[in-house]
């Protein structure tokens, strides 16, 4: 892999460097890290199945407001009933030596509270994204984990996905020349009654939930942090779903090098998650780019002017929940080897700040 020291430093800042190190870097104990899953919804199910396929992770506890549901999952994953907690008494896990870490799989506005409580209980934290609903909460989460001397990792599973890493490598190698612009989008038609359609739970609209994939991808693809933003929102469907949050968001980000990125997200229609990067020698893109499986990488570029086009069209054969297995094992390896995760709390905080900047550019008030 032909990466300069400067490029590698950029990857480190983006939380991706360790995933591009040679296979087998560092030594990992044979002990498996035990995870307590906080919240047993859809995303938690993917994580649970991912842990089953992992090498260094296991499920050792649950926190849920539904005891009967938690007991069913506990029986499925071999977790004793005395390792099931509710939201009021979960602090008792401080005495449970089988729980090394927690996976926070709750609505966005609950991430901060349960990350901080878990840290005070002495447990490492793997928290779903977006990290929180406010910049202040993200900062408090980082501070709490540092104070408790526990690790905080944000669940950016695509930081560990081979095709996304290959796209980064191709850009760093100069395969498509100097990057000029990036386009990206992601969205879906949200049904009525989803918690994400309330500002209290979601923090805002689709930018928090799916637009964050595009913002984060533009950062790791360029290896830069955006310097300026524009934003605009709209709501077309006045059917009661969007009384609190907007339906559509589009934005631009300008990077210090001059690279321009445009993004869109929506809760109003099925919008395949993709990115496309245009350089002076060609382009590369992924569509889908952010799904749990079936990711497709394409590229067209020439090595020298007049040479035949190099064409790439590959589909990653890995199936769900492999991305979650990679993510869990990275966190476990960091705990076992006392290393900083490649997507630490600071990575989530940066996205929170950029999301806030985009909304403010659009005239939308978010904290």
Coordinates of C-alpha atoms in Angstrom, one line a residue:
X1 CA 0.0 0.0 0.0
X2 CA 1.7 3.2 -1.2
X3 CA 0.8 5.8 1.5
X4 CA 2.9 8.8 2.4
X5 CA 3.5 9.8 6.0
X6 CA 1.3 12.8 5.4
X7 CA -1.5 10.7 4.0
X8 CA -1.2 8.2 6.8
X9 CA -1.4 11.1 9.3
X10 CA -4.6 12.3 7.6
X11 CA -6.1 8.8 7.9
X12 CA -5.2 8.7 11.5
X13 CA -7.0 12.0 12.1
X14 CA -10.0 10.6 10.3
X15 CA -10.0 7.5 12.5
X16 CA -9.1 5.2 9.6
X17 CA -5.4 4.6 9.8
X18 CA -5.4 1.5 11.9
X19 CA -7.8 -0.3 9.5
X20 CA -5.2 0.2 6.7
X21 CA -2.3 -1.3 8.8
X22 CA -1.1 -4.8 7.7
X23 CA -3.2 -7.7 8.8
X24 CA -2.1 -9.0 12.2
X25 CA -0.7 -5.7 13.4
X26 CA -0.5 -5.9 17.2
X27 CA -1.2 -8.9 19.4
X28 CA -4.7 -9.8 20.6
X29 CA -5.6 -11.8 23.7
X30 CA -7.7 -15.0 23.3
X31 CA -10.1 -13.5 25.8
X32 CA -13.4 -12.3 24.4
X33 CA -14.8 -8.9 25.5
X34 CA -18.3 -9.0 26.9
X35 CA -20.9 -6.5 25.7
X36 CA -24.1 -5.4 27.4
X37 CA -26.5 -4.2 24.7
X38 CA -28.5 -1.1 25.8
X39 CA -31.8 -1.0 23.8
X40 CA -33.0 -4.0 21.8
X41 CA -34.3 -2.4 18.6
X42 CA -33.6 -3.0 14.9
X43 CA -30.0 -1.8 14.9
X44 CA -29.2 -3.9 18.0
X45 CA -30.4 -7.0 16.2
X46 CA -27.7 -6.4 13.5
X47 CA -25.1 -5.9 16.2
X48 CA -26.1 -9.0 18.1
X49 CA -25.8 -11.2 15.0
X50 CA -22.5 -9.5 14.2
X51 CA -21.1 -10.4 17.6
X52 CA -22.0 -14.0 16.9
X53 CA -19.7 -13.9 13.8
X54 CA -16.9 -12.0 15.6
X55 CA -13.6 -13.4 16.9
X56 CA -13.1 -11.3 20.1
X57 CA -16.5 -10.3 21.3
X58 CA -19.5 -11.9 23.0
X59 CA -22.9 -10.8 24.5
X60 CA -23.0 -10.8 28.3
X61 CA -25.8 -8.4 29.3
X62 CA -28.9 -6.5 28.2
X63 CA -30.6 -3.3 29.3
X64 CA -34.2 -2.9 28.2
X65 CA -37.5 -1.5 29.4
X66 CA -39.2 -4.8 28.2
X67 CA -38.2 -7.6 30.5
X68 CA -40.0 -10.3 28.5
X69 CA -38.2 -9.3 25.3
X70 CA -34.9 -9.1 27.1
X71 CA -35.3 -12.6 28.5
X72 CA -36.0 -14.0 25.0
X73 CA -32.8 -12.4 23.7
X74 CA -30.9 -13.5 26.8
X75 CA -32.0 -17.1 26.2
X76 CA -30.9 -16.9 22.5
X77 CA -27.5 -15.5 23.3
X78 CA -26.8 -17.4 26.5
X79 CA -27.0 -14.5 28.9
X80 CA -28.0 -15.2 32.5
X81 CA -31.2 -13.5 33.8
X82 CA -29.2 -11.7 36.5
X83 CA -27.4 -9.8 33.7
X84 CA -30.6 -8.2 32.5
X85 CA -31.2 -4.7 33.7
X86 CA -33.8 -2.0 33.2
X87 CA -33.0 1.6 32.5
X88 CA -33.5 2.6 36.2
X89 CA -31.1 -0.1 37.7
X90 CA -28.5 -0.5 35.0
X91 CA -25.9 1.2 37.1
X92 CA -25.7 -2.1 39.0
X93 CA -23.6 -3.4 36.2
X94 CA -20.6 -1.9 37.9
X95 CA -20.4 -5.1 39.9
X96 CA -20.8 -7.4 36.9
X97 CA -17.4 -8.5 35.9
X98 CA -18.7 -10.3 32.8
X99 CA -19.6 -7.0 31.2
X100 CA -16.5 -5.1 29.8
X101 CA -18.3 -2.7 27.5
X102 CA -21.7 -1.5 26.4
X103 CA -23.3 -1.0 23.0
X104 CA -25.7 2.0 23.1
X105 CA -28.4 1.4 20.5
X106 CA -31.0 3.9 21.7
X107 CA -32.7 6.9 20.0
X108 CA -30.2 9.7 19.4
X109 CA -31.2 11.9 22.3
X110 CA -30.5 9.1 24.8
X111 CA -26.9 8.4 23.7
X112 CA -25.3 10.9 26.0
X113 CA -27.1 9.9 29.2
X114 CA -26.4 6.2 28.8
X115 CA -22.9 6.7 27.6
X116 CA -22.1 8.8 30.7
X117 CA -23.8 6.3 33.0
X118 CA -22.0 3.4 31.5
X119 CA -18.7 5.2 31.8
X120 CA -19.4 5.9 35.5
X121 CA -20.0 2.2 35.9
X122 CA -16.5 1.5 34.5
X123 CA -17.6 0.1 31.2
X124 CA -16.1 1.0 27.8
X125 CA -18.7 2.4 25.4
X126 CA -19.5 1.6 21.7
X127 CA -22.2 4.2 20.8
X128 CA -24.3 4.3 17.7
X129 CA -24.2 7.4 15.5
X130 CA -25.0 10.1 15.4
X131 CA -23.1 10.5 18.6
X132 CA -25.7 12.7 20.2
X133 CA -28.2 15.4 19.3
X134 CA -26.1 18.4 20.5
X135 CA -22.4 19.4 20.4
X136 CA -22.5 20.0 24.2
X137 CA -23.7 16.4 24.8
X138 CA -21.0 15.0 22.6
X139 CA -18.4 16.9 24.5
X140 CA -19.8 15.7 27.8
X141 CA -19.6 12.1 26.6
X142 CA -16.0 12.4 25.7
X143 CA -15.2 14.1 29.1
X144 CA -17.0 11.4 31.0
X145 CA -15.2 8.5 29.3
X146 CA -11.8 10.2 29.8
X147 CA -12.6 10.8 33.5
X148 CA -13.5 7.2 34.0
X149 CA -10.5 6.0 31.9
X150 CA -12.7 4.0 29.6
X151 CA -12.7 3.9 25.8
X152 CA -15.4 5.6 23.7
X153 CA -15.9 4.4 20.1
X154 CA -18.6 5.7 17.7
X155 CA -20.1 3.0 15.5
X156 CA -18.9 4.2 12.1
X157 CA -19.0 0.7 10.7
X158 CA -17.9 1.8 7.2
X159 CA -14.6 2.9 8.6
X160 CA -13.9 -0.9 8.8
X161 CA -15.5 -1.9 5.5
X162 CA -13.1 -3.1 2.8
X163 CA -14.6 -1.3 -0.2
X164 CA -14.8 2.0 1.5
X165 CA -11.1 1.5 2.5
X166 CA -10.2 0.5 -1.0
X167 CA -11.8 3.7 -2.3
X168 CA -9.7 5.8 0.1
X169 CA -6.6 3.9 -0.9
X170 CA -7.2 4.5 -4.6
X171 CA -7.7 8.3 -4.0
X172 CA -4.5 8.4 -1.9
X173 CA -2.6 6.5 -4.6
X174 CA -3.7 9.2 -7.1
X175 CA -5.5 6.7 -9.3
X176 CA -8.1 9.3 -10.3
X177 CA -5.8 12.2 -10.2
X178 CA -6.4 15.3 -8.1
X179 CA -9.9 15.3 -6.6
X180 CA -12.1 18.2 -7.7
X181 CA -15.6 17.4 -6.5
X182 CA -17.7 14.8 -4.6
X183 CA -21.4 14.1 -4.8
X184 CA -23.3 12.0 -2.3
X185 CA -26.8 11.3 -1.1
X186 CA -28.8 9.0 1.1
X187 CA -32.4 8.7 2.2
X188 CA -35.6 6.7 2.6
X189 CA -39.3 7.2 2.8
X190 CA -39.9 7.3 6.5
X191 CA -43.2 5.9 7.8
X192 CA -45.5 7.8 10.1
X193 CA -44.8 7.4 13.8
X194 CA -41.0 6.9 13.7
X195 CA -39.2 8.4 16.7
X196 CA -36.7 10.0 14.2
X197 CA -39.4 12.3 13.0
X198 CA -39.5 14.1 16.4
X199 CA -36.9 16.7 17.1
X200 CA -36.7 15.6 20.7
X201 CA -35.5 12.1 19.9
X202 CA -33.8 12.7 16.5
X203 CA -32.2 16.1 17.2
X204 CA -33.3 17.2 13.7
X205 CA -34.2 15.7 10.4
X206 CA -32.6 13.3 7.9
X207 CA -29.2 15.0 8.1
X208 CA -28.7 13.5 11.6
X209 CA -29.8 10.0 10.6
X210 CA -28.7 9.3 7.0
X211 CA -27.0 12.5 5.8
X212 CA -24.3 11.9 8.4
X213 CA -23.1 9.0 6.2
X214 CA -22.5 11.5 3.3
X215 CA -20.8 14.1 5.5
X216 CA -18.5 11.5 7.1
X217 CA -17.7 9.8 3.7
X218 CA -16.6 13.2 2.2
X219 CA -14.3 13.7 5.1
X220 CA -12.6 10.3 4.9
X221 CA -12.4 10.3 1.1
X222 CA -10.7 13.7 1.0
X223 CA -8.7 13.2 4.3
X224 CA -9.6 16.8 5.1
X225 CA -11.9 18.7 7.4
X226 CA -14.5 21.0 5.7
X227 CA -14.0 24.7 6.2
X228 CA -17.2 26.3 5.0
X229 CA -20.8 25.2 4.5
X230 CA -24.1 26.1 2.8
X231 CA -27.4 24.4 3.4
X232 CA -31.0 24.5 2.4
X233 CA -34.1 22.5 3.5
X234 CA -37.6 21.8 2.2
X235 CA -40.7 19.9 3.0
X236 CA -43.0 18.8 0.2
X237 CA -45.3 16.2 1.9
X238 CA -47.6 17.9 4.4
X239 CA -49.1 14.7 5.7
X240 CA -48.2 15.2 9.4
X241 CA -44.9 13.4 9.3
X242 CA -42.8 16.6 9.1
X243 CA -44.4 18.9 11.7
X244 CA -41.2 18.9 13.7
X245 CA -38.3 18.1 11.3
X246 CA -37.7 18.9 7.7
X247 CA -38.2 16.3 4.9
X248 CA -35.2 17.2 2.6
X249 CA -31.7 18.7 3.2
X250 CA -29.1 19.6 0.6
X251 CA -25.7 21.2 1.4
X252 CA -22.2 22.0 0.2
X253 CA -18.9 21.7 1.9
X254 CA -15.7 23.4 0.8
X255 CA -12.4 21.8 2.0
X256 CA -9.1 23.7 2.5
X257 CA -7.7 22.2 -0.7
X258 CA -10.6 23.7 -2.7
X259 CA -12.4 20.4 -3.1
X260 CA -16.2 20.9 -3.2
X261 CA -18.7 18.4 -1.9
X262 CA -22.4 18.4 -2.4
X263 CA -24.8 16.2 -0.4
X264 CA -28.5 15.5 0.0
X265 CA -30.6 13.5 2.4
X266 CA -34.3 12.9 2.7
X267 CA -37.1 11.2 4.7
X268 CA -39.4 11.6 1.7
X269 CA -38.3 9.0 -0.8
X270 CA -36.1 6.0 -1.4
X271 CA -32.7 7.5 -2.2
X272 CA -29.9 5.0 -2.7
X273 CA -26.9 5.9 -0.6
X274 CA -24.0 6.7 -2.9
X275 CA -20.9 8.8 -3.4
X276 CA -19.1 9.7 -6.6
X277 CA -15.6 11.3 -6.6
X278 CA -14.4 13.2 -9.7
X279 CA -10.7 13.7 -10.3
X280 CA -8.5 15.0 -13.0
X281 CA -7.8 11.5 -14.4
X282 CA -11.3 9.9 -13.9
X283 CA -13.8 9.0 -11.2
X284 CA -14.7 6.4 -8.7
X285 CA -17.9 5.8 -6.8
X286 CA -19.9 3.4 -4.7
X287 CA -23.6 2.7 -5.1
X288 CA -24.8 1.4 -2.8
X289 CA -22.1 2.8 -0.4
X290 CA -23.7 2.7 3.0
X291 CA -25.8 -0.4 3.1
X292 CA -25.2 -3.4 5.4
X293 CA -24.2 -5.5 2.4
X294 CA -24.1 -5.6 -1.4
X295 CA -21.8 -2.6 -1.7
X296 CA -20.6 -1.8 -5.2
X297 CA -17.4 0.0 -6.2
X298 CA -16.9 1.4 -9.7
X299 CA -14.2 3.5 -11.3
X300 CA -13.1 4.8 -14.7
X301 CA -9.7 6.4 -15.0
X302 CA -6.6 6.5 -17.2
X303 CA -3.1 6.1 -15.8
X304 CA -1.6 8.5 -18.4
X305 CA -3.2 10.7 -21.1
X306 CA -4.2 8.6 -24.1
X307 CA -3.8 5.3 -22.3
X308 CA -6.7 2.8 -22.2
X309 CA -9.3 3.4 -19.5
X310 CA -9.0 1.3 -16.3
X311 CA -12.4 0.1 -15.5
X312 CA -13.4 -1.3 -12.1
X313 CA -16.9 -2.8 -11.2
X314 CA -16.9 -4.9 -8.1
X315 CA -19.5 -6.0 -5.6
X316 CA -18.5 -6.9 -2.1
X317 CA -19.8 -10.5 -1.4
X318 CA -19.9 -10.0 2.4
X319 CA -23.3 -10.2 3.9
X320 CA -25.0 -8.5 6.8
X321 CA -24.0 -8.6 9.7
X322 CA -20.3 -8.8 8.8
X323 CA -19.8 -5.1 9.1
X324 CA -21.0 -5.2 12.7
X325 CA -18.7 -8.1 13.4
X326 CA -15.7 -6.1 12.2
X327 CA -16.8 -3.1 14.2
X328 CA -17.3 -5.0 17.4
X329 CA -13.9 -6.8 17.0
X330 CA -12.1 -3.5 16.4
X331 CA -13.5 -2.2 19.7
X332 CA -12.6 -5.4 21.5
X333 CA -9.1 -5.4 20.1
X334 CA -8.6 -1.8 21.3
X335 CA -9.8 -2.8 24.8
X336 CA -7.6 -5.9 24.9
X337 CA -4.5 -4.0 23.6
X338 CA -5.2 -0.7 25.3
X339 CA -5.4 1.2 21.9
X340 CA -7.5 4.2 20.9
X341 CA -10.4 3.2 18.6
X342 CA -10.1 4.3 15.0
X343 CA -13.5 6.1 15.3
X344 CA -13.3 7.6 18.8
X345 CA -15.6 10.1 20.4
X346 CA -13.7 13.0 18.8
X347 CA -14.7 11.7 15.4
X348 CA -18.4 11.8 16.3
X349 CA -18.0 15.3 17.8
X350 CA -16.6 16.6 14.5
X351 CA -19.6 15.4 12.6
X352 CA -21.9 16.9 15.2
X353 CA -20.2 20.3 14.7
X354 CA -20.5 20.0 10.9
X355 CA -24.2 19.0 11.0
X356 CA -24.9 22.0 13.3
X357 CA -23.0 24.2 10.8
X358 CA -25.1 22.9 7.8
X359 CA -28.4 23.4 9.6
X360 CA -27.4 26.9 10.8
X361 CA -26.4 27.7 7.2
X362 CA -30.0 26.6 6.2
X363 CA -31.5 28.8 8.9
X364 CA -32.6 25.8 11.0
X365 CA -32.1 26.0 14.8
X366 CA -30.3 23.0 16.3
X367 CA -28.2 22.9 19.5

